[in-house]
Amino acid sequence: MTAVIAMATAREYAYTRARMGVARTGGAPVNGDEPDFDDLTRRYRRELHVHCYRMLGLYDEAEDHVQEMFLRAWRSRENFQGRSSARTWLYRIATNACLDTLRRDARRATGAPSGTDPSVAAMPWLQPYPDAELVADQPDPEATAVSRETISLAFLAAIQLLPPRQRAVLILRDVLTWPATEVAALIETTVPAVNSALQRAHATLHHRWPRGRLDWSPAAEPDPEQSRLLQRYIAAHEQADPEALIAVLHEDVRLSISPAIGQWTGREQVARALRAGMTTLGRWRLLPTTANGQPAVAGYLRRPTDEAFHPFVLSVLHIEYGQLADITAFEQPSLFPAFGLPTSL
């Protein structure tokens, strides 16, 4: 936002500070009003980034939308009358920016063009989110658990199949726990319309995932057993030993590779995919990381013609009872910098 502020004249910026109730020289809130524009970006940027990520399912586009949101906020600052909090005002701008994108981009309902294999076409368009950016502000364990559930890949995949407005209502009501009256004002509709949209969203999710939060809740904080399984996953790849990995697969394991590459369900199908991918592409080096509140690995591949290992895939793992129940792989090397990962090994 420094670049955005720099585009404005000193007179415009001083006017904005005064309008938002901030002394010209102090920078501290006056009479309990919201702080200045610079402080707004520092205070709310992270949570708005997560909000846009939940809406869009894409890390890099969430970043773009947060920048766009603050730019829109800066340009429309004269419309801020202080009738709601600055936080609500920013959420309104961010949510509407995401809704605009979702309405014009049908790709998000499916990860593949029409006419492709149904197993691929059913995959939602997603990217992982680095845990390093998910700061747990809530000391309450239950609140932290709910936060982990609503950033998990399973939850993100579930809500990506909802219509845009239902998705927004579900996030605002169930995740952020906003009152229906505030949600109605934010998306410019009525309270009955908000309640109806939430009811339809709940019905859709219940139909697809009858167990509710049990279907998308990530595992508890990593324990020694999970750490050992993660090391077995890494060793199996680096030693080109798919059988060692197949031995720890859950009977109903699922493997998804995006964007729109393929999806396999059941130990037999996944085993065939692993045997092909782990032994034919080249040599592997893996680094442990975390994403969406779950254990993950960053896969670096060295092909026969390469001198170094280069970023290739980020895999997010779901572990149940000491077995791999879900492997969600993202062949998107451009995401490695967001996870603080090296550009080569």
Coordinates of N, CA and C in Angstrom, one line a residue, residues 26-262:
G26 N -0.3 13.0 14.7 CA -0.2 12.0 15.7 C -0.3 10.6 15.2
G27 N -1.3 10.3 14.3 CA -1.4 8.9 13.8 C -2.2 8.0 14.8
A28 N -2.6 8.5 16.0 CA -3.4 7.7 16.9 C -4.9 8.0 16.7
P29 N -5.7 7.0 17.0 CA -7.1 7.2 16.9 C -7.6 8.4 17.7
V30 N -8.6 9.1 17.2 CA -9.2 10.3 17.9 C -10.6 9.9 18.2
N31 N -11.1 10.1 19.5 CA -12.4 9.9 19.9 C -12.9 8.5 19.5
G32 N -12.0 7.5 19.6 CA -12.4 6.2 19.4 C -12.6 5.8 17.9
D33 N -12.4 6.7 17.0 CA -12.6 6.4 15.6 C -11.5 5.5 15.1
E34 N -11.6 5.1 13.8 CA -10.6 4.2 13.2 C -9.3 4.9 13.0
P35 N -8.2 4.2 13.0 CA -6.9 4.8 12.8 C -6.7 5.2 11.3
D36 N -5.5 5.7 11.0 CA -5.3 6.2 9.6 C -5.2 5.1 8.6
F37 N -5.1 5.5 7.3 CA -5.2 4.5 6.2 C -4.0 3.6 6.2
D38 N -2.8 4.1 6.5 CA -1.7 3.2 6.6 C -1.9 2.1 7.7
D39 N -2.4 2.5 8.8 CA -2.6 1.6 9.9 C -3.7 0.6 9.6
L40 N -4.7 1.0 8.8 CA -5.7 0.1 8.4 C -5.1 -1.1 7.6
T41 N -4.2 -0.8 6.7 CA -3.6 -1.8 5.8 C -2.8 -2.8 6.7
R42 N -2.1 -2.2 7.7 CA -1.3 -3.1 8.6 C -2.2 -3.9 9.5
R43 N -3.3 -3.4 9.9 CA -4.1 -4.1 10.9 C -4.9 -5.2 10.3
Y44 N -5.4 -4.9 9.0 CA -6.4 -5.8 8.5 C -6.0 -6.6 7.2
R45 N -4.8 -6.3 6.8 CA -4.3 -7.0 5.5 C -4.3 -8.5 5.6
R46 N -3.8 -9.0 6.7 CA -3.7 -10.5 6.8 C -5.1 -11.2 6.8
E47 N -6.0 -10.7 7.6 CA -7.3 -11.3 7.7 C -8.1 -11.1 6.4
L48 N -7.9 -10.0 5.7 CA -8.6 -9.8 4.5 C -7.9 -10.7 3.4
H49 N -6.7 -11.0 3.5 CA -6.0 -11.9 2.5 C -6.6 -13.3 2.7
V50 N -6.8 -13.7 3.9 CA -7.4 -15.0 4.2 C -8.8 -15.1 3.7
H51 N -9.5 -14.0 3.9 CA -10.9 -13.9 3.5 C -11.0 -14.0 2.0
C52 N -10.2 -13.3 1.2 CA -10.2 -13.4 -0.2 C -9.8 -14.8 -0.7
Y53 N -8.8 -15.4 0.1 CA -8.4 -16.8 -0.3 C -9.6 -17.8 -0.1
R54 N -10.3 -17.6 1.0 CA -11.5 -18.5 1.2 C -12.5 -18.3 0.0
M55 N -12.7 -17.1 -0.4 CA -13.7 -16.8 -1.4 C -13.2 -17.3 -2.8
L56 N -11.9 -17.2 -3.1 CA -11.4 -17.5 -4.4 C -10.7 -18.9 -4.5
G57 N -10.2 -19.4 -3.4 CA -9.5 -20.6 -3.4 C -8.1 -20.6 -3.9
L58 N -7.6 -19.4 -4.3 CA -6.3 -19.2 -4.9 C -5.5 -18.2 -4.1
Y59 N -4.3 -18.7 -3.8 CA -3.4 -17.8 -3.0 C -2.9 -16.6 -3.7
D60 N -2.5 -16.8 -5.0 CA -1.9 -15.6 -5.7 C -3.0 -14.6 -6.1
E61 N -4.2 -15.1 -6.4 CA -5.3 -14.2 -6.7 C -5.8 -13.5 -5.5
A62 N -5.7 -14.1 -4.3 CA -6.1 -13.5 -3.1 C -5.2 -12.2 -2.9
E63 N -3.9 -12.4 -3.1 CA -2.9 -11.3 -3.0 C -3.3 -10.2 -4.0
D64 N -3.6 -10.5 -5.2 CA -4.0 -9.5 -6.2 C -5.3 -8.8 -5.7
H65 N -6.3 -9.5 -5.1 CA -7.5 -8.9 -4.7 C -7.4 -8.0 -3.5
V66 N -6.5 -8.4 -2.6 CA -6.2 -7.5 -1.5 C -5.6 -6.2 -1.9
Q67 N -4.7 -6.3 -2.9 CA -4.1 -5.0 -3.4 C -5.2 -4.2 -4.1
E68 N -6.0 -4.9 -4.9 CA -7.1 -4.2 -5.6 C -8.1 -3.6 -4.6
M69 N -8.4 -4.3 -3.5 CA -9.3 -3.9 -2.5 C -8.8 -2.6 -1.9
F70 N -7.6 -2.5 -1.5 CA -7.0 -1.3 -0.8 C -7.0 -0.2 -1.8
L71 N -6.7 -0.5 -3.1 CA -6.8 0.6 -4.1 C -8.2 1.1 -4.3
R72 N -9.2 0.2 -4.3 CA -10.5 0.7 -4.4 C -10.9 1.5 -3.1
A73 N -10.5 1.1 -2.0 CA -10.7 1.8 -0.7 C -10.1 3.2 -0.8
W74 N -8.9 3.3 -1.3 CA -8.3 4.6 -1.3 C -9.0 5.5 -2.3
R75 N -9.4 5.0 -3.4 CA -10.1 5.8 -4.4 C -11.5 6.2 -4.0
S76 N -12.1 5.4 -3.1 CA -13.5 5.7 -2.7 C -13.5 6.2 -1.2
R77 N -12.4 6.7 -0.8 CA -12.3 7.1 0.7 C -13.3 8.2 1.0
E78 N -13.7 9.0 0.1 CA -14.6 10.1 0.4 C -16.0 9.5 0.7
N79 N -16.3 8.3 0.3 CA -17.6 7.7 0.5 C -17.7 7.1 1.9
F80 N -16.5 7.0 2.6 CA -16.5 6.4 4.0 C -17.1 7.5 4.9
Q81 N -18.3 7.2 5.5 CA -19.0 8.1 6.3 C -18.8 7.8 7.8
G82 N -18.2 6.7 8.1 CA -18.1 6.3 9.5 C -19.3 5.7 10.1
R83 N -20.3 5.4 9.3 CA -21.5 4.7 9.8 C -21.3 3.3 10.2
S84 N -20.3 2.7 9.6 CA -19.9 1.3 10.0 C -18.4 1.4 10.4
S85 N -17.8 0.3 10.9 CA -16.4 0.4 11.2 C -15.6 0.3 9.9
A86 N -14.4 0.8 10.0 CA -13.5 0.7 8.8 C -13.3 -0.8 8.4
R87 N -13.3 -1.7 9.4 CA -13.1 -3.1 9.1 C -14.3 -3.6 8.2
T88 N -15.5 -3.3 8.6 CA -16.7 -3.7 7.8 C -16.6 -3.1 6.4
W89 N -16.2 -1.8 6.3 CA -16.1 -1.1 5.0 C -15.1 -1.9 4.1
L90 N -14.0 -2.3 4.7 CA -13.0 -3.0 3.9 C -13.5 -4.4 3.5
Y91 N -14.2 -5.1 4.4 CA -14.7 -6.4 4.1 C -15.7 -6.2 2.9
R92 N -16.5 -5.2 3.0 CA -17.5 -5.0 1.9 C -16.8 -4.8 0.5
I93 N -15.8 -4.1 0.5 CA -15.0 -3.8 -0.7 C -14.4 -5.1 -1.2
A94 N -13.7 -5.9 -0.3 CA -13.0 -7.1 -0.6 C -14.0 -8.2 -1.1
T95 N -15.1 -8.3 -0.4 CA -16.1 -9.3 -0.8 C -16.7 -9.1 -2.1
N96 N -17.0 -7.8 -2.4 CA -17.6 -7.5 -3.7 C -16.6 -7.6 -4.8
A97 N -15.3 -7.3 -4.5 CA -14.3 -7.5 -5.6 C -14.2 -9.0 -5.9
C98 N -14.2 -9.9 -4.9 CA -14.2 -11.3 -5.1 C -15.4 -11.8 -5.9
L99 N -16.6 -11.3 -5.5 CA -17.8 -11.7 -6.2 C -17.8 -11.3 -7.6
D100 N -17.3 -10.1 -7.9 CA -17.1 -9.7 -9.3 C -16.3 -10.7 -10.1
T101 N -15.2 -11.1 -9.5 CA -14.3 -12.1 -10.2 C -15.0 -13.4 -10.4
L102 N -15.7 -13.9 -9.3 CA -16.3 -15.2 -9.4 C -17.4 -15.2 -10.4
R103 N -18.2 -14.1 -10.6 CA -19.3 -14.1 -11.5 C -18.8 -14.1 -12.9
R104 N -17.7 -13.6 -13.2 CA -17.2 -13.5 -14.6 C -16.2 -14.6 -15.0
D105 N -15.9 -15.5 -14.0 CA -14.9 -16.5 -14.3 C -15.4 -17.9 -13.9
A106 N -16.0 -18.5 -14.8 CA -16.6 -19.8 -14.6 C -15.6 -20.9 -14.3
R107 N -14.3 -20.7 -14.6 CA -13.3 -21.7 -14.4 C -13.3 -22.2 -13.0
R108 N -13.7 -21.3 -12.0 CA -13.5 -21.7 -10.6 C -14.5 -22.8 -10.2
A109 N -15.5 -23.0 -10.9 CA -16.5 -24.0 -10.6 C -15.9 -25.4 -11.0
T110 N -14.8 -25.4 -11.8 CA -14.2 -26.6 -12.2 C -12.7 -26.3 -12.6
G111 N -11.9 -27.3 -12.3 CA -10.5 -27.0 -12.6 C -10.1 -27.3 -14.0
A112 N -11.0 -27.7 -14.9 CA -10.6 -28.1 -16.2 C -11.6 -27.6 -17.2
P113 N -11.2 -27.5 -18.5 CA -12.1 -27.1 -19.6 C -13.2 -28.1 -19.7
S114 N -14.3 -27.7 -20.3 CA -15.4 -28.6 -20.6 C -14.9 -29.7 -21.6
G115 N -15.5 -30.9 -21.5 CA -15.1 -31.9 -22.4 C -14.0 -32.8 -21.9
T116 N -13.3 -32.5 -20.7 CA -12.3 -33.3 -20.2 C -12.8 -34.4 -19.4
D117 N -12.0 -35.3 -19.0 CA -12.4 -36.5 -18.2 C -13.2 -36.0 -17.0
P118 N -14.3 -36.7 -16.7 CA -15.1 -36.2 -15.5 C -14.4 -36.2 -14.2
S119 N -13.5 -37.1 -14.0 CA -12.7 -37.2 -12.7 C -11.9 -35.9 -12.6
V120 N -11.4 -35.4 -13.7 CA -10.6 -34.1 -13.7 C -11.5 -32.9 -13.6
A121 N -12.6 -32.9 -14.4 CA -13.5 -31.8 -14.4 C -14.1 -31.5 -13.1
A122 N -14.2 -32.6 -12.2 CA -14.9 -32.4 -10.9 C -13.9 -31.7 -9.9
M123 N -12.6 -31.5 -10.3 CA -11.7 -31.0 -9.3 C -11.8 -29.5 -9.2
P124 N -12.0 -28.9 -8.1 CA -12.1 -27.5 -7.9 C -10.7 -26.8 -8.2
W125 N -10.8 -25.6 -8.6 CA -9.5 -24.8 -8.9 C -9.0 -24.3 -7.5
L126 N -7.9 -24.8 -7.0 CA -7.4 -24.5 -5.7 C -5.9 -24.3 -5.7
Q127 N -5.4 -23.6 -4.7 CA -4.0 -23.5 -4.4 C -3.8 -23.6 -2.9
P128 N -2.7 -24.1 -2.4 CA -2.4 -24.2 -1.0 C -2.1 -22.8 -0.4
Y129 N -2.2 -22.7 0.9 CA -1.9 -21.5 1.6 C -0.8 -21.8 2.7
P130 N 0.2 -21.0 2.7 CA 1.3 -21.3 3.6 C 1.0 -21.0 5.0
D131 N 1.2 -22.0 5.9 CA 0.9 -21.8 7.3 C 1.6 -20.6 8.0
A132 N 2.8 -20.3 7.5 CA 3.6 -19.2 8.1 C 2.8 -17.9 8.1
E133 N 1.8 -17.8 7.2 CA 1.0 -16.6 7.1 C -0.3 -16.7 7.8
L134 N -0.6 -17.9 8.4 CA -1.8 -18.1 9.2 C -1.5 -17.9 10.7
V135 N -1.5 -16.7 11.1 CA -1.2 -16.3 12.5 C -2.4 -16.6 13.3
A136 N -2.3 -17.5 14.3 CA -3.4 -17.8 15.2 C -3.6 -16.7 16.2
D137 N -4.6 -15.8 16.0 CA -4.8 -14.7 16.9 C -5.7 -15.2 18.1
Q138 N -6.4 -16.3 18.0 CA -7.3 -16.7 19.0 C -6.6 -17.6 20.0
P139 N -6.5 -17.2 21.3 CA -6.0 -18.1 22.3 C -6.9 -19.3 22.7
D140 N -8.1 -19.2 22.4 CA -9.1 -20.2 22.7 C -8.9 -21.4 21.8
P141 N -8.7 -22.6 22.3 CA -8.4 -23.8 21.5 C -9.6 -24.1 20.6
E142 N -10.8 -23.9 21.0 CA -12.0 -24.2 20.1 C -12.0 -23.3 18.9
A143 N -11.7 -22.0 19.2 CA -11.7 -21.0 18.1 C -10.6 -21.3 17.1
T144 N -9.4 -21.8 17.7 CA -8.3 -22.1 16.8 C -8.7 -23.3 15.9
A145 N -9.3 -24.3 16.5 CA -9.7 -25.5 15.8 C -10.7 -25.2 14.7
V146 N -11.7 -24.3 14.9 CA -12.6 -23.9 13.9 C -11.8 -23.1 12.8
S147 N -10.9 -22.3 13.2 CA -10.1 -21.6 12.1 C -9.4 -22.6 11.3
R148 N -8.8 -23.6 11.9 CA -8.0 -24.6 11.1 C -9.0 -25.4 10.1
E149 N -10.2 -25.7 10.6 CA -11.1 -26.4 9.7 C -11.5 -25.5 8.5
T150 N -11.7 -24.3 8.7 CA -12.2 -23.4 7.7 C -11.1 -22.9 6.7
I151 N -9.9 -23.3 7.0 CA -8.8 -23.0 6.0 C -8.3 -24.3 5.4
S152 N -8.8 -25.5 5.8 CA -8.4 -26.7 5.3 C -8.7 -26.8 3.8
L153 N -7.9 -27.6 3.1 CA -8.2 -27.8 1.6 C -9.6 -28.5 1.4
A154 N -10.0 -29.4 2.3 CA -11.2 -30.1 2.1 C -12.4 -29.0 2.2
F155 N -12.3 -28.2 3.2 CA -13.3 -27.1 3.3 C -13.3 -26.2 2.1
L156 N -12.1 -25.8 1.7 CA -12.0 -24.9 0.5 C -12.6 -25.5 -0.7
A157 N -12.3 -26.8 -0.9 CA -12.8 -27.5 -2.1 C -14.4 -27.6 -2.0
A158 N -14.9 -27.8 -0.8 CA -16.3 -27.9 -0.6 C -17.0 -26.6 -1.0
I159 N -16.5 -25.5 -0.5 CA -17.3 -24.2 -0.7 C -17.0 -23.7 -2.1
Q160 N -16.0 -24.1 -2.8 CA -15.8 -23.6 -4.1 C -16.9 -24.1 -5.1
L161 N -17.6 -25.1 -4.7 CA -18.7 -25.6 -5.5 C -20.0 -24.9 -5.3
L162 N -20.0 -23.9 -4.3 CA -21.2 -23.1 -4.0 C -21.3 -22.0 -5.0
P163 N -22.5 -21.5 -5.3 CA -22.6 -20.2 -6.1 C -21.9 -19.1 -5.3
P164 N -21.4 -18.1 -6.0 CA -20.6 -17.0 -5.3 C -21.3 -16.4 -4.2
R165 N -22.6 -16.0 -4.3 CA -23.3 -15.3 -3.2 C -23.5 -16.3 -2.0
Q166 N -23.8 -17.5 -2.2 CA -24.0 -18.5 -1.1 C -22.6 -18.6 -0.4
R167 N -21.6 -18.7 -1.2 CA -20.2 -18.9 -0.6 C -19.9 -17.7 0.3
A168 N -20.2 -16.5 -0.2 CA -19.9 -15.3 0.6 C -20.7 -15.3 1.9
V169 N -22.0 -15.6 1.8 CA -22.8 -15.7 3.0 C -22.3 -16.7 4.0
L170 N -22.0 -17.9 3.5 CA -21.5 -19.0 4.4 C -20.2 -18.5 5.1
I171 N -19.3 -17.9 4.4 CA -18.1 -17.4 5.0 C -18.3 -16.4 6.0
L172 N -19.2 -15.4 5.7 CA -19.4 -14.3 6.6 C -20.2 -14.7 7.8
R173 N -21.2 -15.6 7.6 CA -22.0 -16.0 8.7 C -21.4 -17.1 9.6
D174 N -20.9 -18.2 8.9 CA -20.4 -19.3 9.7 C -19.0 -19.2 10.1
V175 N -18.1 -18.6 9.2 CA -16.7 -18.6 9.6 C -16.4 -17.3 10.4
L176 N -16.9 -16.2 9.9 CA -16.6 -14.9 10.6 C -17.6 -14.6 11.7
T177 N -18.7 -15.3 11.7 CA -19.8 -15.2 12.6 C -20.4 -13.8 12.7
W178 N -20.6 -13.2 11.5 CA -21.2 -11.9 11.4 C -22.7 -12.1 11.6
P179 N -23.4 -11.1 12.2 CA -24.9 -11.2 12.3 C -25.5 -11.1 10.9
A180 N -26.7 -11.6 10.7 CA -27.3 -11.6 9.4 C -27.6 -10.2 8.9
T181 N -27.9 -9.3 9.9 CA -28.1 -7.9 9.5 C -26.9 -7.3 8.8
E182 N -25.7 -7.5 9.4 CA -24.5 -7.0 8.9 C -24.1 -7.6 7.5
V183 N -24.4 -8.9 7.4 CA -24.1 -9.6 6.1 C -25.0 -9.0 5.0
A184 N -26.3 -8.8 5.4 CA -27.3 -8.2 4.4 C -26.8 -6.9 3.9
A185 N -26.4 -6.0 4.9 CA -25.9 -4.7 4.5 C -24.7 -4.8 3.6
L186 N -23.8 -5.7 4.0 CA -22.5 -5.8 3.2 C -22.7 -6.2 1.8
I187 N -23.6 -7.2 1.5 CA -23.8 -7.6 0.1 C -25.0 -7.0 -0.5
E188 N -25.6 -6.0 0.2 CA -26.7 -5.2 -0.3 C -27.9 -6.1 -0.6
T189 N -28.4 -6.8 0.4 CA -29.6 -7.6 0.2 C -30.4 -7.6 1.5
T190 N -31.4 -8.5 1.6 CA -32.2 -8.5 2.8 C -31.8 -9.6 3.8
V191 N -32.2 -9.5 5.0 CA -31.9 -10.5 6.0 C -32.6 -11.9 5.6
P192 N -33.9 -11.9 5.1 CA -34.4 -13.2 4.7 C -33.6 -13.8 3.5
A193 N -33.1 -12.9 2.6 CA -32.3 -13.5 1.5 C -31.0 -14.1 2.0
V194 N -30.4 -13.4 3.0 CA -29.2 -14.0 3.6 C -29.5 -15.3 4.3
N195 N -30.5 -15.4 5.1 CA -30.9 -16.7 5.7 C -31.2 -17.8 4.7
S196 N -31.9 -17.4 3.6 CA -32.2 -18.4 2.6 C -30.9 -18.9 1.9
A197 N -30.0 -18.0 1.6 CA -28.7 -18.4 1.0 C -27.9 -19.3 1.9
L198 N -27.9 -19.0 3.2 CA -27.2 -19.8 4.1 C -27.8 -21.2 4.2
Q199 N -29.1 -21.2 4.2 CA -29.8 -22.5 4.3 C -29.5 -23.4 3.1
R200 N -29.5 -22.8 1.9 CA -29.2 -23.5 0.7 C -27.7 -24.0 0.7
A201 N -26.8 -23.2 1.2 CA -25.4 -23.5 1.2 C -25.2 -24.7 2.2
H202 N -25.9 -24.7 3.3 CA -25.8 -25.8 4.3 C -26.3 -27.1 3.6
A203 N -27.5 -27.0 2.9 CA -28.0 -28.2 2.3 C -27.1 -28.8 1.3
T204 N -26.5 -27.9 0.5 CA -25.5 -28.4 -0.5 C -24.3 -29.1 0.1
L205 N -23.8 -28.5 1.1 CA -22.6 -29.1 1.8 C -23.0 -30.4 2.5
H206 N -24.2 -30.4 3.1 CA -24.6 -31.6 3.8 C -24.8 -32.8 2.8
H207 N -25.4 -32.4 1.6 CA -25.6 -33.5 0.6 C -24.3 -34.1 0.1
R208 N -23.3 -33.3 -0.1 CA -22.0 -33.7 -0.6 C -21.1 -34.3 0.5
W209 N -21.2 -33.7 1.7 CA -20.3 -34.1 2.8 C -21.2 -34.3 4.1
P210 N -21.9 -35.5 4.2 CA -22.9 -35.7 5.3 C -22.3 -35.5 6.6
R211 N -21.0 -35.8 6.8 CA -20.4 -35.8 8.1 C -20.0 -34.4 8.5
G212 N -20.2 -33.4 7.6 CA -19.9 -32.0 8.0 C -18.4 -31.8 8.3
R213 N -18.2 -31.2 9.4 CA -16.8 -30.8 9.7 C -15.9 -32.0 9.8
L214 N -16.4 -33.1 10.1 CA -15.5 -34.3 10.2 C -14.9 -34.7 8.9
D215 N -15.6 -34.2 7.8 CA -15.0 -34.5 6.4 C -13.9 -33.6 6.0
W216 N -13.9 -32.4 6.6 CA -12.9 -31.5 6.1 C -12.0 -31.0 7.3
S217 N -12.2 -31.5 8.5 CA -11.3 -31.0 9.6 C -9.9 -31.6 9.4
P218 N -8.9 -30.8 9.5 CA -7.5 -31.3 9.4 C -7.2 -32.1 10.7
A219 N -6.2 -32.9 10.6 CA -5.8 -33.7 11.8 C -5.3 -32.7 12.9
A220 N -5.2 -33.2 14.1 CA -4.7 -32.4 15.2 C -3.3 -32.0 15.0
E221 N -2.8 -31.2 15.8 CA -1.4 -30.7 15.7 C -0.5 -32.0 15.5
P222 N 0.6 -31.8 14.7 CA 1.4 -33.0 14.4 C 1.9 -33.7 15.6
D223 N 1.9 -35.0 15.6 CA 2.4 -35.8 16.7 C 3.6 -36.6 16.2
P224 N 4.3 -37.3 17.1 CA 5.4 -38.1 16.6 C 5.1 -39.1 15.5
E225 N 3.9 -39.7 15.6 CA 3.5 -40.7 14.5 C 3.3 -40.0 13.2
Q226 N 2.7 -38.8 13.2 CA 2.6 -38.1 11.9 C 3.9 -37.7 11.4
S227 N 4.8 -37.3 12.2 CA 6.2 -36.9 11.8 C 6.9 -38.1 11.2
R228 N 6.7 -39.3 11.8 CA 7.4 -40.5 11.2 C 6.8 -40.8 9.8
L229 N 5.5 -40.6 9.7 CA 4.9 -40.9 8.4 C 5.3 -39.9 7.3
L230 N 5.5 -38.7 7.7 CA 6.0 -37.6 6.8 C 7.4 -38.0 6.4
Q231 N 8.3 -38.5 7.3 CA 9.6 -38.9 6.9 C 9.6 -40.1 6.0
R232 N 8.7 -41.0 6.2 CA 8.6 -42.1 5.3 C 8.2 -41.7 3.9
Y233 N 7.3 -40.7 3.8 CA 6.8 -40.1 2.5 C 8.0 -39.5 1.8
I234 N 8.8 -38.8 2.5 CA 10.0 -38.1 1.9 C 11.0 -39.2 1.5
A235 N 11.3 -40.2 2.4 CA 12.3 -41.2 2.0 C 11.9 -42.0 0.8
A236 N 10.6 -42.3 0.8 CA 10.1 -43.2 -0.4 C 10.4 -42.5 -1.7
H237 N 10.1 -41.2 -1.7 CA 10.4 -40.4 -3.0 C 11.9 -40.3 -3.3
E238 N 12.7 -40.0 -2.3 CA 14.1 -39.8 -2.5 C 14.8 -41.1 -2.9
Q239 N 14.3 -42.2 -2.4 CA 14.8 -43.5 -2.7 C 14.2 -44.2 -3.9
A240 N 13.2 -43.5 -4.5 CA 12.5 -44.0 -5.7 C 11.9 -45.4 -5.3
D241 N 11.2 -45.4 -4.2 CA 10.6 -46.6 -3.7 C 9.1 -46.5 -3.5
P242 N 8.3 -46.6 -4.5 CA 6.9 -46.3 -4.4 C 6.2 -47.4 -3.5
E243 N 6.8 -48.6 -3.4 CA 6.1 -49.6 -2.5 C 6.2 -49.2 -1.1
A244 N 7.2 -48.5 -0.7 CA 7.3 -48.1 0.7 C 6.2 -47.1 1.1
L245 N 5.8 -46.3 0.1 CA 4.7 -45.3 0.3 C 3.4 -46.0 0.2
I246 N 3.2 -46.9 -0.8 CA 1.9 -47.6 -1.0 C 1.6 -48.4 0.3
A247 N 2.6 -48.8 1.1 CA 2.3 -49.6 2.3 C 1.6 -48.8 3.4
V248 N 1.7 -47.5 3.3 CA 1.0 -46.7 4.3 C -0.2 -45.9 3.8
L249 N -0.7 -46.3 2.6 CA -1.9 -45.7 2.1 C -3.2 -46.3 2.8
H250 N -4.1 -45.4 3.0 CA -5.4 -45.8 3.5 C -6.2 -46.5 2.4
E251 N -7.0 -47.4 2.7 CA -7.8 -48.2 1.7 C -8.5 -47.2 0.8
D252 N -9.1 -46.2 1.3 CA -9.9 -45.2 0.5 C -9.1 -44.0 0.2
V253 N -7.8 -44.1 0.1 CA -7.0 -42.9 -0.1 C -7.4 -42.2 -1.5
R254 N -7.1 -40.9 -1.5 CA -7.4 -40.1 -2.7 C -6.2 -39.3 -3.1
L255 N -5.8 -39.3 -4.3 CA -4.7 -38.5 -4.8 C -5.2 -37.6 -5.9
S256 N -5.0 -36.3 -5.7 CA -5.4 -35.3 -6.6 C -4.2 -34.5 -7.1
I257 N -4.0 -34.3 -8.4 CA -2.9 -33.5 -8.9 C -3.5 -32.3 -9.7
S258 N -3.2 -31.1 -9.3 CA -3.8 -30.0 -10.0 C -2.6 -29.1 -10.5
P259 N -2.9 -28.2 -11.4 CA -4.2 -27.8 -12.0 C -4.7 -28.8 -13.0
A260 N -5.8 -29.4 -12.7 CA -6.5 -30.2 -13.7 C -5.7 -31.3 -14.4
I261 N -4.9 -32.0 -13.6 CA -4.1 -33.1 -14.1 C -4.7 -34.5 -13.9
G262 N -5.2 -34.7 -12.7 CA -5.9 -36.0 -12.5 C -6.3 -36.2 -11.1

